PDB file of C-alpha atoms in Angstrom:
ATOM      1  CA  MET A   4     -40.466  95.536  38.793  1.00 85.00           C
ATOM      2  CA  LYS A   5     -43.197  92.889  39.393  1.00 91.00           C
ATOM      3  CA  HIS A   6     -42.500  89.350  38.186  1.00 95.00           C
ATOM      4  CA  ILE A   7     -44.742  88.011  35.566  1.00 97.00           C
ATOM      5  CA  SER A   8     -45.727  85.131  37.731  1.00 95.00           C
ATOM      6  CA  GLU A   9     -47.059  87.639  40.100  1.00 95.00           C
ATOM      7  CA  ILE A  10     -48.860  89.820  37.545  1.00 97.00           C
ATOM      8  CA  LEU A  11     -50.547  86.859  35.870  1.00 97.00           C
ATOM      9  CA  SER A  12     -50.955  84.464  38.923  1.00 96.00           C
ATOM     10  CA  ILE A  13     -49.387  81.748  36.992  1.00 98.00           C
ATOM     11  CA  SER A  14     -47.184  79.105  38.696  1.00 97.00           C
ATOM     12  CA  TYR A  15     -44.427  79.035  35.522  1.00 98.00           C
ATOM     13  CA  PRO A  16     -42.827  81.707  33.304  1.00 98.00           C
ATOM     14  CA  ILE A  17     -44.224  79.883  30.022  1.00 98.00           C
ATOM     15  CA  PHE A  18     -46.671  81.488  27.513  1.00 98.00           C
ATOM     16  CA  GLN A  19     -48.334  79.855  24.879  1.00 97.00           C
ATOM     17  CA  GLY A  20     -47.965  81.537  21.633  1.00 95.00           C
ATOM     18  CA  GLY A  21     -50.862  82.716  19.904  1.00 91.00           C
ATOM     19  CA  MET A  22     -52.064  80.464  16.969  1.00 92.00           C
ATOM     20  CA  GLY A  23     -54.560  82.408  14.687  1.00 88.00           C
ATOM     21  CA  ASN A  24     -57.479  80.293  13.274  1.00 90.00           C
ATOM     22  CA  ILE A  25     -56.191  77.189  14.448  1.00 93.00           C
ATOM     23  CA  SER A  26     -56.403  78.286  18.504  1.00 93.00           C
ATOM     24  CA  ASN A  27     -58.502  75.933  20.558  1.00 96.00           C
ATOM     25  CA  ALA A  28     -59.874  75.130  24.018  1.00 97.00           C
ATOM     26  CA  PRO A  29     -57.853  71.644  24.785  1.00 97.00           C
ATOM     27  CA  LEU A  30     -54.415  73.170  24.046  1.00 98.00           C
ATOM     28  CA  THR A  31     -54.881  76.608  25.782  1.00 98.00           C
ATOM     29  CA  ALA A  32     -56.708  75.009  28.832  1.00 98.00           C
ATOM     30  CA  ALA A  33     -54.106  72.502  29.068  1.00 98.00           C
ATOM     31  CA  VAL A  34     -51.136  75.345  29.067  1.00 98.00           C
ATOM     32  CA  SER A  35     -52.855  77.042  31.670  1.00 98.00           C
ATOM     33  CA  GLU A  36     -53.686  73.995  33.883  1.00 98.00           C
ATOM     34  CA  ALA A  37     -50.245  72.807  33.685  1.00 98.00           C
ATOM     35  CA  GLY A  38     -49.175  76.422  35.516  1.00 98.00           C
ATOM     36  CA  GLY A  39     -48.293  78.333  32.167  1.00 98.00           C
ATOM     37  CA  LEU A  40     -50.331  81.007  30.284  1.00 98.00           C
ATOM     38  CA  GLY A  41     -52.416  79.542  27.593  1.00 98.00           C
ATOM     39  CA  THR A  42     -53.434  81.707  24.890  1.00 98.00           C
ATOM     40  CA  ILE A  43     -56.390  82.074  22.278  1.00 98.00           C
ATOM     41  CA  GLY A  44     -54.956  83.413  19.134  1.00 96.00           C
ATOM     42  CA  CYS A  45     -57.851  85.284  17.614  1.00 96.00           C
ATOM     43  CA  GLY A  46     -56.584  85.432  14.248  1.00 93.00           C
ATOM     44  CA  THR A  47     -59.303  86.495  11.500  1.00 93.00           C
ATOM     45  CA  MET A  48     -61.709  84.584  13.651  1.00 95.00           C
ATOM     46  CA  LYS A  49     -65.175  85.992  13.700  1.00 96.00           C
ATOM     47  CA  PRO A  50     -65.945  87.209  17.795  1.00 96.00           C
ATOM     48  CA  GLU A  51     -68.806  84.428  18.078  1.00 97.00           C
ATOM     49  CA  GLU A  52     -65.948  81.897  17.409  1.00 96.00           C
ATOM     50  CA  VAL A  53     -63.950  83.512  19.735  1.00 97.00           C
ATOM     51  CA  GLU A  54     -66.125  83.436  22.163  1.00 98.00           C
ATOM     52  CA  LYS A  55     -67.203  79.455  21.974  1.00 97.00           C
ATOM     53  CA  ILE A  56     -63.410  79.176  22.268  1.00 97.00           C
ATOM     54  CA  ILE A  57     -63.090  81.469  25.642  1.00 98.00           C
ATOM     55  CA  ILE A  58     -66.110  79.933  27.110  1.00 98.00           C
ATOM     56  CA  GLU A  59     -65.244  76.087  26.480  1.00 98.00           C
ATOM     57  CA  THR A  60     -61.590  77.147  27.953  1.00 98.00           C
ATOM     58  CA  LYS A  61     -63.251  78.588  31.239  1.00 97.00           C
ATOM     59  CA  GLU A  62     -65.005  75.152  31.295  1.00 97.00           C
ATOM     60  CA  ARG A  63     -61.720  73.177  31.181  1.00 98.00           C
ATOM     61  CA  THR A  64     -59.803  75.635  33.503  1.00 97.00           C
ATOM     62  CA  ASN A  65     -60.113  78.179  36.476  1.00 97.00           C
ATOM     63  CA  ASN A  66     -56.213  79.142  35.814  1.00 98.00           C
ATOM     64  CA  PRO A  67     -55.710  82.367  33.975  1.00 98.00           C
ATOM     65  CA  PHE A  68     -55.460  82.646  30.106  1.00 98.00           C
ATOM     66  CA  SER A  69     -55.066  85.154  27.706  1.00 98.00           C
ATOM     67  CA  ILE A  70     -56.335  85.963  24.019  1.00 98.00           C
ATOM     68  CA  ASN A  71     -54.069  87.502  21.367  1.00 97.00           C
ATOM     69  CA  ILE A  72     -55.769  90.180  19.158  1.00 97.00           C
ATOM     70  CA  PRO A  73     -53.821  90.837  16.017  1.00 95.00           C
ATOM     71  CA  ILE A  74     -54.780  94.443  15.664  1.00 95.00           C
ATOM     72  CA  ASN A  75     -54.283  95.307  12.062  1.00 91.00           C
ATOM     73  CA  VAL A  76     -55.041  91.766  10.963  1.00 91.00           C
ATOM     74  CA  SER A  77     -58.680  91.372  12.799  1.00 94.00           C
ATOM     75  CA  PRO A  78     -61.243  93.061  11.433  1.00 94.00           C
ATOM     76  CA  TYR A  79     -63.247  92.755  14.888  1.00 97.00           C
ATOM     77  CA  THR A  80     -60.633  94.129  17.200  1.00 97.00           C
ATOM     78  CA  LYS A  81     -63.209  96.221  19.256  1.00 96.00           C
ATOM     79  CA  GLN A  82     -65.207  93.453  19.388  1.00 97.00           C
ATOM     80  CA  LEU A  83     -62.713  91.131  20.583  1.00 98.00           C
ATOM     81  CA  ILE A  84     -61.765  93.597  23.265  1.00 98.00           C
ATOM     82  CA  GLU A  85     -65.164  93.577  24.017  1.00 97.00           C
ATOM     83  CA  LEU A  86     -65.219  90.215  24.454  1.00 96.00           C
ATOM     84  CA  ALA A  87     -62.348  90.025  26.736  1.00 97.00           C
ATOM     85  CA  ILE A  88     -64.176  92.587  29.067  1.00 98.00           C
ATOM     86  CA  LYS A  89     -67.253  90.292  29.077  1.00 97.00           C
ATOM     87  CA  HIS A  90     -65.463  86.936  30.129  1.00 97.00           C
ATOM     88  CA  GLN A  91     -62.844  88.968  32.319  1.00 96.00           C
ATOM     89  CA  VAL A  92     -60.077  86.848  30.986  1.00 97.00           C
ATOM     90  CA  ALA A  93     -56.755  88.030  32.723  1.00 97.00           C
ATOM     91  CA  ALA A  94     -54.944  89.116  29.612  1.00 98.00           C
ATOM     92  CA  VAL A  95     -54.807  90.415  26.395  1.00 98.00           C
ATOM     93  CA  SER A  96     -51.719  90.434  24.373  1.00 97.00           C
ATOM     94  CA  LEU A  97     -52.093  93.164  21.559  1.00 97.00           C
ATOM     95  CA  SER A  98     -50.072  92.523  18.144  1.00 94.00           C
ATOM     96  CA  ALA A  99     -49.601  93.517  14.374  1.00 90.00           C
ATOM     97  CA  GLY A 100     -50.383  96.815  15.268  1.00 91.00           C
ATOM     98  CA  ASN A 101     -50.622 100.115  17.834  1.00 94.00           C
ATOM     99  CA  PRO A 102     -51.915  99.240  21.369  1.00 95.00           C
ATOM    100  CA  SER A 103     -52.089 102.522  22.528  1.00 95.00           C
ATOM    101  CA  PRO A 104     -55.912 102.984  21.562  1.00 95.00           C
ATOM    102  CA  TYR A 105     -56.827  99.858  23.794  1.00 97.00           C
ATOM    103  CA  ILE A 106     -54.676  99.879  26.946  1.00 97.00           C
ATOM    104  CA  PRO A 107     -57.024 102.500  28.914  1.00 97.00           C
ATOM    105  CA  ILE A 108     -60.197 100.630  28.449  1.00 97.00           C
ATOM    106  CA  LEU A 109     -58.353  97.095  29.172  1.00 98.00           C
ATOM    107  CA  HIS A 110     -56.812  98.490  32.552  1.00 98.00           C
ATOM    108  CA  GLU A 111     -60.085 100.102  33.570  1.00 97.00           C
ATOM    109  CA  ASN A 112     -61.642  96.774  33.590  1.00 97.00           C
ATOM    110  CA  ASN A 113     -58.561  95.176  35.365  1.00 96.00           C
ATOM    111  CA  ILE A 114     -57.181  93.183  32.433  1.00 98.00           C
ATOM    112  CA  ASN A 115     -53.530  92.988  32.191  1.00 98.00           C
ATOM    113  CA  VAL A 116     -52.186  93.999  28.597  1.00 98.00           C
ATOM    114  CA  ILE A 117     -49.188  91.990  26.735  1.00 98.00           C
ATOM    115  CA  ALA A 118     -47.645  93.645  24.048  1.00 98.00           C
ATOM    116  CA  ILE A 119     -45.885  91.884  21.155  1.00 96.00           C
ATOM    117  CA  VAL A 120     -42.824  93.594  20.091  1.00 97.00           C
ATOM    118  CA  ALA A 121     -40.079  93.017  17.495  1.00 94.00           C
ATOM    119  CA  SER A 122     -37.527  96.268  18.321  1.00 95.00           C
ATOM    120  CA  VAL A 123     -36.322  98.730  20.923  1.00 96.00           C
ATOM    121  CA  LYS A 124     -38.467 101.388  19.368  1.00 96.00           C
ATOM    122  CA  HIS A 125     -41.944  99.247  19.618  1.00 96.00           C
ATOM    123  CA  ALA A 126     -40.838  98.164  23.189  1.00 97.00           C
ATOM    124  CA  LYS A 127     -40.531 101.751  24.407  1.00 97.00           C
ATOM    125  CA  LYS A 128     -43.553 102.664  22.789  1.00 97.00           C
ATOM    126  CA  ALA A 129     -45.798  99.911  24.460  1.00 97.00           C
ATOM    127  CA  GLU A 130     -44.273 100.745  27.579  1.00 98.00           C
ATOM    128  CA  GLN A 131     -44.919 104.375  27.575  1.00 97.00           C
ATOM    129  CA  ALA A 132     -48.641 103.368  26.358  1.00 97.00           C
ATOM    130  CA  GLY A 133     -48.753 101.353  29.535  1.00 97.00           C
ATOM    131  CA  ALA A 134     -48.222  97.823  28.817  1.00 98.00           C
ATOM    132  CA  ASP A 135     -47.694  95.586  31.733  1.00 98.00           C
ATOM    133  CA  ILE A 136     -45.095  92.997  30.053  1.00 98.00           C
ATOM    134  CA  LEU A 137     -43.800  93.013  26.578  1.00 98.00           C
ATOM    135  CA  VAL A 138     -43.331  89.628  24.825  1.00 98.00           C
ATOM    136  CA  ALA A 139     -39.944  90.474  22.380  1.00 97.00           C
ATOM    137  CA  GLU A 140     -40.291  87.938  19.042  1.00 95.00           C
ATOM    138  CA  GLY A 141     -37.286  87.386  17.390  1.00 94.00           C
ATOM    139  CA  PHE A 142     -37.887  86.033  13.423  1.00 90.00           C
ATOM    140  CA  GLU A 143     -36.917  82.579  14.396  1.00 89.00           C
ATOM    141  CA  ALA A 144     -40.480  82.588  15.471  1.00 90.00           C
ATOM    142  CA  ALA A 145     -43.287  80.798  13.330  1.00 90.00           C
ATOM    143  CA  GLY A 146     -45.770  82.447  11.289  1.00 83.00           C
ATOM    144  CA  ILE A 147     -46.045  86.114  10.900  1.00 82.00           C
ATOM    145  CA  ASN A 148     -43.140  87.960  11.964  1.00 83.00           C
ATOM    146  CA  SER A 149     -41.493  91.463  11.582  1.00 83.00           C
ATOM    147  CA  GLU A 150     -39.905  93.023   8.540  1.00 82.00           C
ATOM    148  CA  LEU A 151     -36.791  93.952  10.925  1.00 81.00           C
ATOM    149  CA  GLU A 152     -35.687  90.273  11.183  1.00 85.00           C
ATOM    150  CA  LEU A 153     -33.860  90.818  14.098  1.00 89.00           C
ATOM    151  CA  THR A 154     -32.934  87.294  16.020  1.00 93.00           C
ATOM    152  CA  THR A 155     -34.211  86.549  19.790  1.00 94.00           C
ATOM    153  CA  PHE A 156     -30.379  86.441  21.266  1.00 94.00           C
ATOM    154  CA  THR A 157     -29.920  90.188  20.032  1.00 95.00           C
ATOM    155  CA  LEU A 158     -33.259  91.563  20.558  1.00 96.00           C
ATOM    156  CA  ILE A 159     -33.962  90.158  24.024  1.00 97.00           C
ATOM    157  CA  PRO A 160     -31.046  92.079  25.726  1.00 97.00           C
ATOM    158  CA  GLN A 161     -31.309  95.185  24.150  1.00 97.00           C
ATOM    159  CA  ILE A 162     -35.114  95.560  24.750  1.00 98.00           C
ATOM    160  CA  THR A 163     -34.447  94.518  28.552  1.00 97.00           C
ATOM    161  CA  LYS A 164     -31.825  97.440  28.730  1.00 97.00           C
ATOM    162  CA  ASN A 165     -34.052  99.949  27.560  1.00 97.00           C
ATOM    163  CA  VAL A 166     -37.476  99.327  29.511  1.00 98.00           C
ATOM    164  CA  ASN A 167     -38.586  98.900  32.772  1.00 97.00           C
ATOM    165  CA  ILE A 168     -41.065  96.380  32.903  1.00 98.00           C
ATOM    166  CA  PRO A 169     -41.084  92.592  32.514  1.00 98.00           C
ATOM    167  CA  VAL A 170     -40.151  91.025  29.184  1.00 98.00           C
ATOM    168  CA  VAL A 171     -40.882  87.448  27.925  1.00 98.00           C
ATOM    169  CA  ALA A 172     -38.410  86.176  24.981  1.00 98.00           C
ATOM    170  CA  ALA A 173     -39.845  84.457  21.719  1.00 96.00           C
ATOM    171  CA  GLY A 174     -38.531  82.976  18.870  1.00 95.00           C
ATOM    172  CA  GLY A 175     -36.162  80.123  19.400  1.00 93.00           C
ATOM    173  CA  VAL A 176     -37.314  78.134  22.589  1.00 96.00           C
ATOM    174  CA  ALA A 177     -38.288  74.605  22.716  1.00 95.00           C
ATOM    175  CA  ASP A 178     -36.571  73.428  26.170  1.00 96.00           C
ATOM    176  CA  GLY A 179     -35.125  74.127  29.425  1.00 96.00           C
ATOM    177  CA  LYS A 180     -31.835  75.347  28.144  1.00 96.00           C
ATOM    178  CA  GLY A 181     -33.422  77.847  26.078  1.00 97.00           C
ATOM    179  CA  LEU A 182     -35.751  78.991  29.186  1.00 97.00           C
ATOM    180  CA  ALA A 183     -32.211  79.722  30.943  1.00 97.00           C
ATOM    181  CA  ALA A 184     -30.955  81.480  28.212  1.00 96.00           C
ATOM    182  CA  ALA A 185     -33.278  83.731  28.005  1.00 97.00           C
ATOM    183  CA  LEU A 186     -33.163  84.599  31.513  1.00 97.00           C
ATOM    184  CA  MET A 187     -29.553  85.078  31.507  1.00 96.00           C
ATOM    185  CA  LEU A 188     -30.270  87.445  28.492  1.00 96.00           C
ATOM    186  CA  GLY A 189     -32.735  89.714  30.728  1.00 97.00           C
ATOM    187  CA  ALA A 190     -35.897  88.138  29.886  1.00 98.00           C
ATOM    188  CA  GLN A 191     -38.694  86.934  33.105  1.00 98.00           C
ATOM    189  CA  GLY A 192     -39.971  83.823  31.163  1.00 98.00           C
ATOM    190  CA  VAL A 193     -40.512  82.556  27.476  1.00 98.00           C
ATOM    191  CA  GLN A 194     -43.448  82.536  24.928  1.00 98.00           C
ATOM    192  CA  MET A 195     -43.480  79.517  22.725  1.00 97.00           C
ATOM    193  CA  GLY A 196     -46.080  77.983  19.891  1.00 95.00           C
ATOM    194  CA  THR A 197     -44.276  75.248  18.039  1.00 95.00           C
ATOM    195  CA  ARG A 198     -43.213  72.980  20.944  1.00 96.00           C
ATOM    196  CA  PHE A 199     -46.841  73.043  22.064  1.00 97.00           C
ATOM    197  CA  ILE A 200     -48.088  71.856  18.663  1.00 96.00           C
ATOM    198  CA  ALA A 201     -46.290  68.811  19.147  1.00 96.00           C
ATOM    199  CA  THR A 202     -47.890  67.904  22.311  1.00 97.00           C
ATOM    200  CA  LYS A 203     -50.827  65.271  22.838  1.00 97.00           C
ATOM    201  CA  GLU A 204     -53.498  67.959  23.695  1.00 97.00           C
ATOM    202  CA  ALA A 205     -53.363  69.873  20.887  1.00 96.00           C
ATOM    203  CA  PRO A 206     -55.748  68.729  18.341  1.00 96.00           C
ATOM    204  CA  PHE A 207     -54.000  69.318  15.177  1.00 96.00           C
ATOM    205  CA  HIS A 208     -52.885  66.607  12.370  1.00 96.00           C
ATOM    206  CA  GLU A 209     -50.977  63.897  12.952  1.00 96.00           C
ATOM    207  CA  VAL A 210     -49.112  65.036   9.502  1.00 95.00           C
ATOM    208  CA  TYR A 211     -48.411  68.323  10.916  1.00 96.00           C
ATOM    209  CA  LYS A 212     -47.188  66.859  14.720  1.00 96.00           C
ATOM    210  CA  GLN A 213     -44.668  64.501  12.424  1.00 95.00           C
ATOM    211  CA  LYS A 214     -43.461  66.954  10.222  1.00 95.00           C
ATOM    212  CA  ILE A 215     -42.455  68.920  13.201  1.00 95.00           C
ATOM    213  CA  LEU A 216     -40.572  65.877  14.799  1.00 94.00           C
ATOM    214  CA  GLN A 217     -39.011  64.967  11.352  1.00 92.00           C
ATOM    215  CA  SER A 218     -37.737  68.445  10.888  1.00 92.00           C
ATOM    216  CA  SER A 219     -33.728  69.364  10.857  1.00 86.00           C
ATOM    217  CA  GLU A 220     -32.598  72.865  11.876  1.00 84.00           C
ATOM    218  CA  ASN A 221     -33.085  74.048   8.061  1.00 89.00           C
ATOM    219  CA  GLU A 222     -36.619  72.832   7.598  1.00 91.00           C
ATOM    220  CA  THR A 223     -38.526  76.260   8.131  1.00 93.00           C
ATOM    221  CA  VAL A 224     -38.376  78.790   5.416  1.00 92.00           C
ATOM    222  CA  ILE A 225     -39.377  82.595   5.254  1.00 93.00           C
ATOM    223  CA  ILE A 226     -42.483  83.375   2.624  1.00 92.00           C
ATOM    224  CA  GLY A 227     -43.407  86.978   1.929  1.00 91.00           C
ATOM    225  CA  ARG A 228     -40.271  88.465   1.835  1.00 91.00           C
ATOM    226  CA  SER A 229     -40.877  89.687  -1.629  1.00 91.00           C
ATOM    227  CA  VAL A 230     -44.042  91.713  -0.821  1.00 90.00           C
ATOM    228  CA  GLY A 231     -43.190  93.128   2.530  1.00 89.00           C
ATOM    229  CA  LYS A 232     -44.498  90.142   4.347  1.00 87.00           C
ATOM    230  CA  VAL A 233     -42.740  87.533   6.663  1.00 89.00           C
ATOM    231  CA  ARG A 234     -43.746  84.554   7.362  1.00 90.00           C
ATOM    232  CA  ARG A 235     -42.027  81.475   8.952  1.00 94.00           C
ATOM    233  CA  VAL A 236     -43.545  78.003   7.635  1.00 94.00           C
ATOM    234  CA  ILE A 237     -42.226  74.491   7.171  1.00 94.00           C
ATOM    235  CA  LYS A 238     -40.986  73.634   3.797  1.00 94.00           C
ATOM    236  CA  ALA A 239     -43.341  71.257   1.953  1.00 93.00           C
ATOM    237  CA  ASP A 240     -44.852  71.140  -1.592  1.00 94.00           C
ATOM    238  CA  TYR A 241     -47.457  74.103  -0.986  1.00 94.00           C
ATOM    239  CA  THR A 242     -44.963  76.427   0.410  1.00 94.00           C
ATOM    240  CA  GLU A 243     -42.397  75.574  -2.098  1.00 94.00           C
ATOM    241  CA  ARG A 244     -45.036  76.520  -5.109  1.00 94.00           C
ATOM    242  CA  LEU A 245     -45.130  79.526  -2.910  1.00 92.00           C
ATOM    243  CA  LEU A 246     -41.708  80.317  -3.283  1.00 92.00           C
ATOM    244  CA  GLN A 247     -41.233  79.828  -6.682  1.00 94.00           C
ATOM    245  CA  GLU A 248     -44.712  82.314  -7.576  1.00 91.00           C
ATOM    246  CA  GLU A 249     -42.789  84.718  -5.475  1.00 91.00           C
ATOM    247  CA  LYS A 250     -39.672  84.240  -7.737  1.00 91.00           C
ATOM    248  CA  GLU A 251     -41.621  84.990 -10.905  1.00 90.00           C
ATOM    249  CA  GLY A 252     -43.417  87.718  -9.537  1.00 90.00           C
ATOM    250  CA  MET A 253     -46.713  87.791  -7.071  1.00 89.00           C
ATOM    251  CA  THR A 254     -48.400  90.876  -5.911  1.00 92.00           C
ATOM    252  CA  LEU A 255     -49.185  91.538  -2.322  1.00 91.00           C
ATOM    253  CA  GLU A 256     -53.081  90.881  -2.942  1.00 92.00           C
ATOM    254  CA  GLN A 257     -52.218  87.454  -4.448  1.00 93.00           C
ATOM    255  CA  PHE A 258     -49.836  86.703  -1.530  1.00 91.00           C
ATOM    256  CA  ASN A 259     -52.505  87.527   1.042  1.00 91.00           C
ATOM    257  CA  GLU A 260     -55.280  85.233  -0.682  1.00 92.00           C
ATOM    258  CA  LYS A 261     -52.924  82.038  -0.712  1.00 92.00           C
ATOM    259  CA  THR A 262     -51.811  82.426   2.437  1.00 91.00           C
ATOM    260  CA  SER A 263     -55.011  83.057   4.085  1.00 89.00           C
ATOM    261  CA  GLU A 264     -56.457  81.065   6.846  1.00 90.00           C
ATOM    262  CA  THR A 265     -58.215  78.768   4.686  1.00 92.00           C
ATOM    263  CA  TYR A 266     -54.933  77.316   3.270  1.00 93.00           C
ATOM    264  CA  HIS A 267     -53.460  77.819   7.179  1.00 93.00           C
ATOM    265  CA  ILE A 268     -56.402  75.364   8.532  1.00 94.00           C
ATOM    266  CA  LYS A 269     -55.999  72.810   5.118  1.00 94.00           C
ATOM    267  CA  GLY A 270     -52.279  72.015   6.193  1.00 92.00           C
ATOM    268  CA  ALA A 271     -52.840  72.278  10.330  1.00 93.00           C
ATOM    269  CA  ILE A 272     -56.175  70.664  10.698  1.00 95.00           C
ATOM    270  CA  GLU A 273     -56.876  68.815   7.543  1.00 94.00           C
ATOM    271  CA  GLY A 274     -53.019  67.490   7.048  1.00 92.00           C
ATOM    272  CA  ASP A 275     -53.371  68.695   3.686  1.00 94.00           C
ATOM    273  CA  LEU A 276     -49.566  70.031   2.781  1.00 94.00           C
ATOM    274  CA  LYS A 277     -50.169  69.908  -1.236  1.00 94.00           C
ATOM    275  CA  ARG A 278     -52.884  72.409  -0.583  1.00 95.00           C
ATOM    276  CA  GLY A 279     -52.110  74.222   2.187  1.00 94.00           C
ATOM    277  CA  TYR A 280     -49.336  75.039   5.070  1.00 93.00           C
ATOM    278  CA  VAL A 281     -48.118  74.951   8.399  1.00 94.00           C
ATOM    279  CA  ASN A 282     -46.126  77.759  10.709  1.00 93.00           C
ATOM    280  CA  SER A 283     -43.428  76.375  12.429  1.00 92.00           C
ATOM    281  CA  GLY A 284     -40.231  77.825  14.103  1.00 91.00           C
ATOM    282  CA  GLN A 285     -36.844  77.208  13.527  1.00 92.00           C
ATOM    283  CA  VAL A 286     -36.932  75.354  16.679  1.00 94.00           C
ATOM    284  CA  ALA A 287     -38.417  72.410  14.876  1.00 93.00           C
ATOM    285  CA  GLY A 288     -35.136  70.851  15.022  1.00 92.00           C
ATOM    286  CA  LEU A 289     -35.118  70.480  18.678  1.00 94.00           C
ATOM    287  CA  ILE A 290     -38.202  68.691  19.087  1.00 95.00           C
ATOM    288  CA  GLU A 291     -38.043  64.840  19.098  1.00 94.00           C
ATOM    289  CA  ASP A 292     -41.434  63.630  21.016  1.00 95.00           C
ATOM    290  CA  ILE A 293     -45.036  64.332  21.327  1.00 97.00           C
ATOM    291  CA  PRO A 294     -45.373  64.406  25.341  1.00 97.00           C
ATOM    292  CA  THR A 295     -48.424  65.827  27.254  1.00 98.00           C
ATOM    293  CA  VAL A 296     -48.361  69.674  28.007  1.00 98.00           C
ATOM    294  CA  LYS A 297     -47.738  69.077  31.557  1.00 98.00           C
ATOM    295  CA  GLU A 298     -44.629  66.854  30.440  1.00 98.00           C
ATOM    296  CA  VAL A 299     -43.122  69.664  28.404  1.00 98.00           C
ATOM    297  CA  ILE A 300     -43.385  72.697  30.892  1.00 98.00           C
ATOM    298  CA  THR A 301     -42.151  70.166  33.734  1.00 98.00           C
ATOM    299  CA  LYS A 302     -39.377  69.139  31.870  1.00 97.00           C
ATOM    300  CA  ILE A 303     -38.770  72.594  30.779  1.00 98.00           C
ATOM    301  CA  MET A 304     -38.615  73.904  34.396  1.00 98.00           C
ATOM    302  CA  GLU A 305     -36.028  71.244  35.687  1.00 97.00           C
ATOM    303  CA  GLU A 306     -33.897  71.631  32.748  1.00 96.00           C
ATOM    304  CA  ALA A 307     -33.407  75.087  33.176  1.00 96.00           C
ATOM    305  CA  LYS A 308     -32.689  74.903  36.796  1.00 95.00           C
ATOM    306  CA  GLU A 309     -30.073  72.002  35.820  1.00 93.00           C
ATOM    307  CA  GLN A 310     -28.763  74.379  33.411  1.00 93.00           C
ATOM    308  CA  ILE A 311     -28.385  76.925  35.399  1.00 91.00           C
ATOM    309  CA  ASN A 312     -26.843  75.458  38.221  1.00 89.00           C
ATOM    310  CA  HIS A 313     -24.443  73.954  36.062  1.00 84.00           C
ATOM    311  CA  ILE A 314     -23.412  77.313  34.915  1.00 82.00           C
ATOM    312  CA  TYR A 315     -22.898  78.669  38.138  1.00 78.00           C
ATOM    313  CA  HIS A 316     -20.969  75.940  39.197  1.00 76.00           C
ATOM    314  CA  SER A 317     -18.659  76.157  36.032  1.00 78.00           C
ATOM    315  CA  PHE A 318     -18.160  79.790  36.856  1.00 75.00           C
ATOM    316  CA  LYS A 319     -16.391  79.238  39.963  1.00 70.00           C
ATOM    317  CA  TYR A 320     -13.467  78.395  38.154  1.00 69.00           C
ATOM    318  CA  TYR A 321     -12.841  82.233  37.113  1.00 68.00           C
ATOM    319  CA  GLU A 322     -13.221  83.349  40.744  1.00 66.00           C
TER     320      GLU A 322
END
């Protein structure tokens, strides 16, 4: 089995999670420049919007980066696939739908395919369809998530046991201990979103960043469960109102309208948590500073090595 670093030509086994319509070139490029895999989340953005971000990212870094296409969320999936081919991005991650129809054409154009999965069943199907790498995401993660609500700690070992391609762990990782744990569970690396929000290069509102820093372990909440959607967000005025409306009875159509990217942008970019929301993983409780992206990745790698060495030496007592 090839390692993700070899497949993608990256220095460190750390992916940036796609951030939908708030994705941007400065953060994506910073992650790739620091040796990880930066990612542009296409969300529901129009192809011309995504292309501008791709072009700017290429101007900021010569290192590999990916784009994430949420298949059943974006109305422009085919056009976005064409964009990836046009600009020869290193990888395309496919989520929220069946990746099978798109994998052959991406492979024909020498583009690696990363499939986002949340169960063993989906992992097997993605492997059979030809995916190069799997990102297995537990429901600790920020934003739109699987209705199965499987945790990262239980999901990763079950998936790695049942597939023969590299797996990257997502959900609940923000430091070197998280990377070390993921490696122990059989993953080859980690994908992080919330940790990269609270960095100097991330062009998000200071209210968003400070909200993450101030969060304890129980500051996130699931919205949308009553209508068959699972989305993890930070508790705030707008999300509290949504939860109350769910209790009173909310249709799927109403939920989709009130959680559209308009309200996401209001929270993340404008810092208005009374009229908008922000995504965050449960791992927000671990985040206490706003360093550069390079500092984040360097520290994670150092911590992971220290933790693995510590465990190795500790286990000598049992020999």
